[in-house]
């Protein structure tokens, strides 16, 4: 029986082919135009000025977490690697650039053979991060690195925002499964990326079939109110669904009168009814009443799924309710109020000349406001206390202290232009559970506060 029949995710079903982050390698068109025009005009000027080949180091980081958040979650790393592999200027793209007069012919010739040949190091997907964390480090010539800025930021800013919201919701759910169902509340491609990021952050399944196809995320879904309204009676609708999907399905019981619908649902499906879904009303009160009624009718194993504009706060408020699973849409795919992480991509070091042996020198923007940055090629480590719980995010540019050598966070993702870190999505999902579990307990508090650990520079 598949998850569509049951209406709820089951842990054992992740082992099925294509489930749990296996997915399919889907052809992706060129990502080269997922960029801002000034990346290409900088390239044009650098080629003409003789600085395009200078060895450079760019880093992705955020200066602050969204207001009230205690930690961030790295999401989208796998998609970044796919984007780098597909960053190619094919004939149609080059023709567009020529027709629009965006770059000159020497630049078009350079772009025609573009392949990123540098190195990328970064926090692995699912890891947590804090202000200043060097989440991604891109090294190579200025020309090849600068072109990747926009596409990298667009992926990491979006996916990390969704993953962070998902993490907060999964922590609030206390082990109860969460269903991602926000496809109709965002752009169709963003919906697929959101489902992926939500899975990394702790969601168990998605309603979005494209996400299931592309990334192997378990998919679920049964019926909406329209299906009930289609029939002459609620009983007819329930009968049609049970006849089609079996008694283990999930029946939607709040189209008319909830109590009457629950009674009818059990009469039609029997006491082995899989679940009922509640999509409106006072969820706390209704869930208690429905649980009592199900038990009285002998449907003691029938589960209760609640939906209806949930966020982490609403989920936390239902902690004492007899709820078995949550379906979340709008608030998840919009980052629960913070749809971006404000990550930036900054040049932090560059060679003094185009000579491959020229030493790197730190560079940084100076600003009177809050937009200054720190120069230098950085490493990052998370220092644990005596109990193994994180106590500081330590960032430096010099030699790594011996006591931190086993706690470094960055891993090699791309070496000499070749991706070396493709991994199943389940690996990122499991990593997040470990990373969040190694933070102080206050990390998952929903009350406003500062980052759960400080960032220290050495």
Short mmCIF file of C-alpha atoms in Angstrom, two decimals:
data_model
loop_
_atom_site.label_atom_id
_atom_site.label_comp_id
_atom_site.label_asym_id
_atom_site.label_seq_id
_atom_site.Cartn_x
_atom_site.Cartn_y
_atom_site.Cartn_z
CA UNK A 1 0.00 0.00 0.00
CA UNK A 2 1.46 3.39 -0.91
CA UNK A 3 1.35 6.60 1.09
CA UNK A 4 -1.47 8.03 -1.02
CA UNK A 5 -3.72 5.20 0.14
CA UNK A 6 -2.93 5.76 3.79
CA UNK A 7 -2.96 9.53 3.69
CA UNK A 8 -0.12 9.71 6.23
CA UNK A 9 3.64 9.09 5.99
CA UNK A 10 4.94 5.86 7.51
CA UNK A 11 8.60 5.51 8.51
CA UNK A 12 9.02 2.10 6.90
CA UNK A 13 7.91 3.39 3.53
CA UNK A 14 11.05 5.51 3.16
CA UNK A 15 12.91 2.35 2.26
CA UNK A 16 10.83 1.87 -0.86
CA UNK A 17 12.51 2.56 -4.24
CA UNK A 18 12.65 6.24 -4.98
CA UNK A 19 11.69 7.23 -1.44
CA UNK A 20 13.64 9.10 1.20
CA UNK A 21 15.69 11.37 -1.02
CA UNK A 22 16.68 9.02 -3.84
CA UNK A 23 14.74 10.69 -6.61
CA UNK A 24 15.69 10.90 -10.27
CA UNK A 25 18.37 12.89 -12.04
CA UNK A 26 16.21 15.35 -13.94
CA UNK A 27 17.64 17.27 -16.88
CA UNK A 28 18.17 20.90 -15.94
CA UNK A 29 18.55 23.63 -18.56
CA UNK A 30 21.42 26.08 -18.44
CA UNK A 31 21.51 28.11 -15.23
CA UNK A 32 23.78 30.75 -16.76
CA UNK A 33 21.09 33.43 -17.02
CA UNK A 34 19.92 33.00 -13.44
CA UNK A 35 22.11 35.98 -12.74
CA UNK A 36 22.18 39.75 -12.57
CA UNK A 37 23.52 41.68 -15.52
CA UNK A 38 26.26 43.34 -13.51
CA UNK A 39 28.00 39.98 -13.07
CA UNK A 40 28.60 39.99 -16.83
CA UNK A 41 29.53 43.64 -17.05
CA UNK A 42 32.09 43.15 -14.26
CA UNK A 43 33.46 40.20 -16.21
CA UNK A 44 33.69 42.30 -19.37
CA UNK A 45 35.58 45.07 -17.57
CA UNK A 46 37.87 42.61 -15.76
CA UNK A 47 38.77 40.87 -19.01
CA UNK A 48 39.60 44.20 -20.64
CA UNK A 49 41.50 45.42 -17.58
CA UNK A 50 43.60 42.29 -17.16
CA UNK A 51 42.31 41.35 -13.70
CA UNK A 52 39.89 38.55 -14.65
CA UNK A 53 42.43 35.81 -13.97
CA UNK A 54 43.40 36.94 -10.49
CA UNK A 55 42.91 34.14 -8.00
CA UNK A 56 40.00 35.10 -5.73
CA UNK A 57 38.07 33.86 -2.72
CA UNK A 58 34.39 34.64 -2.27
CA UNK A 59 32.38 33.71 0.81
CA UNK A 60 28.68 33.41 1.53
CA UNK A 61 27.54 34.50 4.98
CA UNK A 62 24.83 36.44 6.74
CA UNK A 63 25.47 39.32 9.12
CA UNK A 64 22.47 38.50 11.28
CA UNK A 65 19.74 35.92 11.74
CA UNK A 66 16.10 36.86 11.14
CA UNK A 67 14.64 38.64 14.14
CA UNK A 68 13.98 36.27 17.01
CA UNK A 69 15.61 33.24 15.43
CA UNK A 70 18.17 31.29 17.49
CA UNK A 71 19.91 29.45 14.63
CA UNK A 72 19.85 29.12 10.87
CA UNK A 73 19.73 25.96 8.72
CA UNK A 74 21.79 25.43 5.58
CA UNK A 75 19.43 24.41 2.79
CA UNK A 76 19.93 24.13 -0.95
CA UNK A 77 23.57 23.01 -1.09
CA UNK A 78 22.70 20.10 -3.37
CA UNK A 79 20.81 22.44 -5.68
CA UNK A 80 23.79 24.80 -5.73
CA UNK A 81 26.01 21.97 -6.91
CA UNK A 82 23.53 21.12 -9.67
CA UNK A 83 23.43 24.79 -10.69
CA UNK A 84 27.22 25.02 -10.89
CA UNK A 85 27.37 21.89 -13.04
CA UNK A 86 24.77 23.36 -15.41
CA UNK A 87 26.18 26.88 -15.57
CA UNK A 88 26.84 26.85 -19.32
CA UNK A 89 26.49 29.51 -22.00
CA UNK A 90 24.94 27.63 -24.91
CA UNK A 91 24.26 29.02 -28.37
CA UNK A 92 20.82 30.44 -27.52
CA UNK A 93 22.11 32.17 -24.38
CA UNK A 94 25.09 33.65 -26.24
CA UNK A 95 22.79 34.85 -29.04
CA UNK A 96 20.59 36.61 -26.49
CA UNK A 97 23.58 38.35 -24.90
CA UNK A 98 24.82 39.44 -28.33
CA UNK A 99 21.41 40.69 -29.49
CA UNK A 100 20.91 42.72 -26.31
CA UNK A 101 24.40 44.17 -26.45
CA UNK A 102 25.08 43.12 -22.87
CA UNK A 103 28.69 42.10 -23.49
CA UNK A 104 31.20 42.50 -26.30
CA UNK A 105 32.57 39.83 -28.64
CA UNK A 106 35.74 39.05 -26.61
CA UNK A 107 33.55 38.40 -23.57
CA UNK A 108 31.17 36.22 -25.60
CA UNK A 109 34.13 34.15 -26.77
CA UNK A 110 35.25 33.71 -23.17
CA UNK A 111 31.74 32.75 -22.03
CA UNK A 112 31.32 30.17 -24.82
CA UNK A 113 33.84 27.88 -23.14
CA UNK A 114 32.94 28.72 -19.54
CA UNK A 115 33.22 25.88 -17.06
CA UNK A 116 33.77 26.52 -13.39
CA UNK A 117 37.19 25.06 -12.68
CA UNK A 118 37.72 26.18 -9.10
CA UNK A 119 37.06 24.79 -5.64
CA UNK A 120 34.05 25.15 -3.35
CA UNK A 121 34.02 24.40 0.35
CA UNK A 122 31.03 24.87 2.60
CA UNK A 123 28.84 23.83 5.50
CA UNK A 124 27.16 20.59 4.41
CA UNK A 125 23.42 20.73 3.82
CA UNK A 126 21.36 20.38 6.98
CA UNK A 127 24.06 21.90 9.19
CA UNK A 128 23.12 24.89 11.34
CA UNK A 129 24.80 28.29 11.04
CA UNK A 130 25.09 31.62 12.85
CA UNK A 131 25.92 35.25 12.02
CA UNK A 132 29.25 35.40 10.22
CA UNK A 133 29.44 31.67 9.50
CA UNK A 134 31.31 31.15 6.18
CA UNK A 135 28.53 28.97 4.80
CA UNK A 136 30.13 28.66 1.37
CA UNK A 137 33.62 29.49 0.09
CA UNK A 138 34.17 29.73 -3.67
CA UNK A 139 37.76 29.85 -4.95
CA UNK A 140 39.10 30.30 -8.48
CA UNK A 141 39.73 33.13 -10.88
CA UNK A 142 37.75 36.31 -10.32
CA UNK A 143 36.01 35.79 -13.65
CA UNK A 144 34.76 32.27 -12.99
CA UNK A 145 33.72 32.95 -9.40
CA UNK A 146 31.94 36.27 -9.82
CA UNK A 147 29.49 34.80 -12.35
CA UNK A 148 28.10 32.37 -9.76
CA UNK A 149 27.08 34.99 -7.19
CA UNK A 150 23.42 35.47 -8.03
CA UNK A 151 22.44 31.87 -8.65
CA UNK A 152 24.18 30.71 -5.47
CA UNK A 153 22.52 33.38 -3.35
CA UNK A 154 19.09 32.86 -4.87
CA UNK A 155 19.19 29.17 -3.98
CA UNK A 156 20.75 29.43 -0.53
CA UNK A 157 18.66 32.40 0.59
CA UNK A 158 15.40 30.72 -0.39
CA UNK A 159 16.10 27.14 0.64
CA UNK A 160 17.78 28.04 3.93
CA UNK A 161 14.78 30.19 4.88
CA UNK A 162 12.38 27.31 4.23
CA UNK A 163 14.63 24.79 5.98
CA UNK A 164 14.85 27.02 9.07
CA UNK A 165 11.07 27.41 9.22
CA UNK A 166 10.67 23.66 8.76
CA UNK A 167 13.17 22.99 11.54
CA UNK A 168 11.28 25.21 13.97
CA UNK A 169 8.02 23.52 13.04
CA UNK A 170 9.43 20.01 13.38
CA UNK A 171 10.88 20.89 16.78
CA UNK A 172 7.48 22.20 17.84
CA UNK A 173 5.78 19.05 16.54
CA UNK A 174 7.69 16.92 19.04
CA UNK A 175 8.11 13.91 16.80
CA UNK A 176 4.69 14.00 15.15
CA UNK A 177 5.01 13.90 11.34
CA UNK A 178 4.61 17.04 9.24
CA UNK A 179 3.27 17.15 5.70
CA UNK A 180 4.44 19.90 3.32
CA UNK A 181 1.46 21.12 1.31
CA UNK A 182 2.29 24.66 0.17
CA UNK A 183 2.57 24.18 -3.60
CA UNK A 184 -0.49 26.30 -4.34
CA UNK A 185 0.85 29.18 -2.25
CA UNK A 186 4.06 29.87 -4.16
CA UNK A 187 5.69 29.77 -7.61
CA UNK A 188 5.54 26.30 -9.13
CA UNK A 189 9.33 25.86 -9.18
CA UNK A 190 9.68 27.40 -5.74
CA UNK A 191 7.17 24.82 -4.54
CA UNK A 192 9.50 21.99 -5.55
CA UNK A 193 12.50 23.66 -3.90
CA UNK A 194 10.41 24.36 -0.79
CA UNK A 195 9.37 20.73 -0.46
CA UNK A 196 13.01 19.69 -0.72
CA UNK A 197 14.15 22.20 1.90
CA UNK A 198 11.26 21.26 4.19
CA UNK A 199 12.31 17.61 4.03
CA UNK A 200 15.84 18.61 5.07
CA UNK A 201 14.36 20.60 7.96
CA UNK A 202 12.35 17.67 9.31
CA UNK A 203 9.13 17.32 7.31
CA UNK A 204 8.14 13.73 6.55
CA UNK A 205 6.37 14.09 3.21
CA UNK A 206 5.00 16.45 0.59
CA UNK A 207 1.84 16.80 -1.47
CA UNK A 208 3.89 18.00 -4.47
CA UNK A 209 4.42 15.23 -7.00
CA UNK A 210 7.20 17.09 -8.83
CA UNK A 211 9.19 17.13 -5.60
CA UNK A 212 8.54 13.43 -5.13
CA UNK A 213 9.64 12.69 -8.68
CA UNK A 214 12.75 14.84 -8.65
CA UNK A 215 14.00 14.27 -5.11
CA UNK A 216 12.39 11.05 -3.93
CA UNK A 217 10.48 12.72 -1.11
CA UNK A 218 7.52 10.59 0.11
CA UNK A 219 4.26 11.97 -1.28
CA UNK A 220 0.79 11.90 0.28
CA UNK A 221 -2.69 13.16 -0.53
CA UNK A 222 -6.30 12.04 -0.55
CA UNK A 223 -9.12 14.55 -1.15
CA UNK A 224 -10.29 18.13 -0.74
CA UNK A 225 -13.65 19.68 0.09
CA UNK A 226 -14.48 19.79 -3.62
CA UNK A 227 -14.67 16.00 -3.67
CA UNK A 228 -17.27 16.00 -0.89
CA UNK A 229 -19.25 18.80 -2.53
CA UNK A 230 -19.25 16.88 -5.81
CA UNK A 231 -21.43 14.16 -4.31
CA UNK A 232 -25.07 14.23 -3.32
CA UNK A 233 -24.17 13.40 0.26
CA UNK A 234 -21.12 13.21 2.47
CA UNK A 235 -21.72 9.49 2.86
CA UNK A 236 -21.55 9.02 -0.91
CA UNK A 237 -18.25 10.90 -1.03
CA UNK A 238 -16.74 8.84 1.79
CA UNK A 239 -17.95 5.62 0.21
CA UNK A 240 -16.38 6.52 -3.14
CA UNK A 241 -13.06 7.36 -1.51
CA UNK A 242 -12.95 4.24 0.67
CA UNK A 243 -13.93 2.03 -2.28
CA UNK A 244 -11.07 3.54 -4.27
CA UNK A 245 -8.32 3.92 -1.67
CA UNK A 246 -9.29 1.48 1.06
CA UNK A 247 -10.25 1.92 4.69
CA UNK A 248 -6.75 3.14 5.55
CA UNK A 249 -7.38 6.42 3.73
CA UNK A 250 -7.81 9.86 5.33
CA UNK A 251 -11.31 11.36 5.21
CA UNK A 252 -11.88 15.11 5.38
CA UNK A 253 -14.54 15.70 8.03
CA UNK A 254 -15.14 19.45 8.28
CA UNK A 255 -17.09 20.19 5.10
CA UNK A 256 -20.40 20.34 6.95
CA UNK A 257 -20.86 19.14 10.53
CA UNK A 258 -17.74 17.55 12.03
CA UNK A 259 -19.46 15.25 14.53
CA UNK A 260 -21.85 13.90 11.91
CA UNK A 261 -18.99 13.46 9.44
CA UNK A 262 -16.90 11.48 11.93
CA UNK A 263 -19.84 9.21 12.67
CA UNK A 264 -20.46 8.66 8.96
CA UNK A 265 -16.76 8.11 8.27
CA UNK A 266 -16.52 5.27 10.79
CA UNK A 267 -19.78 3.74 9.58
CA UNK A 268 -18.47 3.72 6.00
CA UNK A 269 -14.83 2.73 6.59
CA UNK A 270 -15.22 0.78 9.80
CA UNK A 271 -13.07 1.05 12.93
CA UNK A 272 -9.90 0.58 10.83
CA UNK A 273 -10.33 4.00 9.21
CA UNK A 274 -6.82 5.36 8.68
CA UNK A 275 -7.30 9.00 9.61
CA UNK A 276 -9.57 12.01 9.60
CA UNK A 277 -8.47 15.48 8.60
CA UNK A 278 -9.65 18.72 10.22
CA UNK A 279 -9.06 21.90 8.22
CA UNK A 280 -10.95 24.62 10.12
CA UNK A 281 -12.32 25.77 13.43
CA UNK A 282 -10.78 25.77 16.89
CA UNK A 283 -8.32 22.96 16.21
CA UNK A 284 -7.48 22.35 19.86
CA UNK A 285 -11.12 21.97 20.88
CA UNK A 286 -12.21 20.08 17.78
CA UNK A 287 -9.31 17.64 17.98
CA UNK A 288 -10.22 16.68 21.55
CA UNK A 289 -13.88 16.20 20.62
CA UNK A 290 -13.04 14.15 17.54
CA UNK A 291 -10.63 11.94 19.49
CA UNK A 292 -13.29 11.24 22.11
CA UNK A 293 -15.86 10.48 19.45
CA UNK A 294 -13.54 8.17 17.49
CA UNK A 295 -12.70 6.24 20.64
CA UNK A 296 -16.36 5.90 21.55
CA UNK A 297 -17.07 4.56 18.06
CA UNK A 298 -14.32 1.96 18.42
CA UNK A 299 -11.94 3.66 15.97
CA UNK A 300 -9.19 3.90 18.56
CA UNK A 301 -6.38 3.59 16.02
CA UNK A 302 -7.75 6.20 13.62
CA UNK A 303 -5.39 9.14 13.47
CA UNK A 304 -6.17 12.86 13.42
CA UNK A 305 -4.50 15.18 10.92
CA UNK A 306 -4.91 18.94 11.27
CA UNK A 307 -4.27 21.63 8.66
CA UNK A 308 -5.41 25.27 8.30
CA UNK A 309 -2.67 27.95 8.11
CA UNK A 310 -0.41 26.37 10.70
CA UNK A 311 2.96 27.75 11.73
CA UNK A 312 5.41 26.77 14.48
CA UNK A 313 3.45 28.71 17.09
CA UNK A 314 0.14 27.07 16.19
CA UNK A 315 1.82 23.67 16.16
CA UNK A 316 3.31 24.29 19.59
CA UNK A 317 -0.10 25.33 20.90
CA UNK A 318 -1.45 21.92 19.86
CA UNK A 319 1.22 19.97 21.75
CA UNK A 320 -1.33 18.74 24.30
CA UNK A 321 -3.97 17.98 21.69
CA UNK A 322 -4.62 14.43 20.42
CA UNK A 323 -3.17 15.28 17.01
CA UNK A 324 -1.15 12.71 15.07
CA UNK A 325 0.13 14.78 12.13
CA UNK A 326 0.19 18.33 10.79
CA UNK A 327 -0.18 19.65 7.26
CA UNK A 328 1.53 23.00 6.66
CA UNK A 329 1.36 25.20 3.58
CA UNK A 330 1.52 28.97 3.37
CA UNK A 331 3.60 29.68 6.44
CA UNK A 332 6.19 27.09 5.48
CA UNK A 333 6.80 28.14 1.88
CA UNK A 334 7.08 31.79 2.94
CA UNK A 335 9.67 31.02 5.63
CA UNK A 336 7.16 31.63 8.41
CA UNK A 337 7.54 35.38 8.07
CA UNK A 338 11.19 35.35 6.93
CA UNK A 339 11.34 34.28 3.26
CA UNK A 340 15.05 35.09 2.90
CA UNK A 341 18.15 34.74 5.06
CA UNK A 342 19.88 37.93 3.85
CA UNK A 343 22.97 35.98 2.83
CA UNK A 344 25.61 37.85 0.84
CA UNK A 345 28.46 36.77 -1.46
CA UNK A 346 31.56 38.82 -0.82
CA UNK A 347 35.13 38.88 -2.13
CA UNK A 348 37.31 38.32 0.95
CA UNK A 349 40.71 37.66 -0.61
CA UNK A 350 42.40 38.03 -3.99
CA UNK A 351 45.84 37.61 -5.50
CA UNK A 352 48.09 40.60 -6.09
CA UNK A 353 48.43 39.66 -9.75
CA UNK A 354 47.36 37.07 -12.32
CA UNK A 355 50.43 35.00 -11.50
CA UNK A 356 49.14 31.64 -10.14
CA UNK A 357 51.81 31.83 -7.43
CA UNK A 358 50.91 35.34 -6.33
CA UNK A 359 49.94 35.42 -2.64
CA UNK A 360 46.39 36.11 -1.53
CA UNK A 361 45.72 39.36 0.31
CA UNK A 362 42.61 39.91 2.46
CA UNK A 363 40.07 42.44 1.17
CA UNK A 364 36.89 43.74 2.76
CA UNK A 365 34.28 46.42 2.34
CA UNK A 366 34.41 49.22 4.88
CA UNK A 367 31.13 50.80 5.88
CA UNK A 368 29.87 53.20 8.52
CA UNK A 369 26.67 51.16 8.73
CA UNK A 370 25.99 47.49 9.32
CA UNK A 371 27.19 46.29 5.91
CA UNK A 372 30.90 45.93 6.63
CA UNK A 373 32.59 42.57 6.19
CA UNK A 374 35.73 40.77 7.38
CA UNK A 375 38.51 40.00 4.96
CA UNK A 376 40.52 36.81 4.68
CA UNK A 377 39.95 33.19 3.71
CA UNK A 378 38.16 31.73 6.71
CA UNK A 379 37.76 28.43 8.49
CA UNK A 380 34.96 27.69 10.95
CA UNK A 381 34.60 25.35 13.89
CA UNK A 382 31.92 24.80 16.51
CA UNK A 383 33.46 24.52 19.96
CA UNK A 384 31.67 22.07 22.29
CA UNK A 385 31.51 22.26 26.04
CA UNK A 386 32.39 19.42 28.39
CA UNK A 387 29.04 17.76 27.65
CA UNK A 388 29.43 17.91 23.88
CA UNK A 389 26.96 20.77 23.47
CA UNK A 390 27.94 23.68 21.23
CA UNK A 391 29.08 26.79 23.09
CA UNK A 392 30.52 28.99 20.31
CA UNK A 393 30.91 29.33 16.54
CA UNK A 394 34.62 30.04 16.12
CA UNK A 395 35.85 31.69 12.90
CA UNK A 396 39.43 32.44 11.95
CA UNK A 397 41.84 33.11 9.10
CA UNK A 398 45.10 31.88 10.61
CA UNK A 399 46.08 28.35 11.60
CA UNK A 400 43.35 26.24 13.18
CA UNK A 401 43.96 25.70 16.91
CA UNK A 402 44.70 22.07 17.71
CA UNK A 403 41.71 21.80 20.06
CA UNK A 404 39.35 22.74 17.23
CA UNK A 405 40.81 20.56 14.49
CA UNK A 406 38.18 17.86 15.01
CA UNK A 407 35.30 20.34 15.03
CA UNK A 408 35.74 22.05 11.64
CA UNK A 409 32.48 22.64 9.78
CA UNK A 410 33.40 23.20 6.14
CA UNK A 411 33.64 20.24 3.77
CA UNK A 412 34.92 20.00 0.21
CA UNK A 413 32.06 20.24 -2.28
CA UNK A 414 33.78 20.97 -5.60
CA UNK A 415 37.41 20.20 -6.46
CA UNK A 416 38.96 21.51 -9.65
CA UNK A 417 35.51 22.12 -11.10
CA UNK A 418 34.24 18.60 -10.34
CA UNK A 419 31.46 18.08 -7.81
CA UNK A 420 32.69 15.66 -5.15
CA UNK A 421 29.86 15.87 -2.62
CA UNK A 422 26.59 14.73 -4.18
CA UNK A 423 24.63 12.91 -1.48
CA UNK A 424 21.13 11.51 -0.86
CA UNK A 425 18.68 14.00 0.60
CA UNK A 426 18.23 11.72 3.59
CA UNK A 427 21.86 12.37 4.53
CA UNK A 428 21.18 16.10 4.84
CA UNK A 429 17.98 15.42 6.76
CA UNK A 430 19.78 13.17 9.26
CA UNK A 431 22.63 15.67 9.57
CA UNK A 432 20.20 18.38 10.58
CA UNK A 433 18.76 16.24 13.37
CA UNK A 434 22.29 15.74 14.73
CA UNK A 435 23.30 19.39 14.34
CA UNK A 436 20.18 20.75 16.03
CA UNK A 437 20.49 18.16 18.76
CA UNK A 438 24.00 19.37 19.57
CA UNK A 439 22.79 22.93 20.28
CA UNK A 440 21.72 24.18 23.71
CA UNK A 441 18.12 23.29 24.51
CA UNK A 442 17.08 26.93 24.26
CA UNK A 443 17.72 26.78 20.49
CA UNK A 444 14.20 25.47 19.90
CA UNK A 445 12.42 27.97 22.14
CA UNK A 446 9.94 30.07 20.19
CA UNK A 447 10.31 33.13 22.39
CA UNK A 448 12.36 35.90 20.86
CA UNK A 449 16.04 35.84 21.65
CA UNK A 450 19.59 36.15 20.39
CA UNK A 451 21.49 33.39 18.53
CA UNK A 452 21.79 30.43 20.86
CA UNK A 453 25.59 30.51 20.71
CA UNK A 454 27.91 33.48 20.07
CA UNK A 455 30.20 33.92 17.08
CA UNK A 456 33.85 34.37 18.07
CA UNK A 457 36.61 35.59 15.74
CA UNK A 458 40.20 34.50 16.38
#
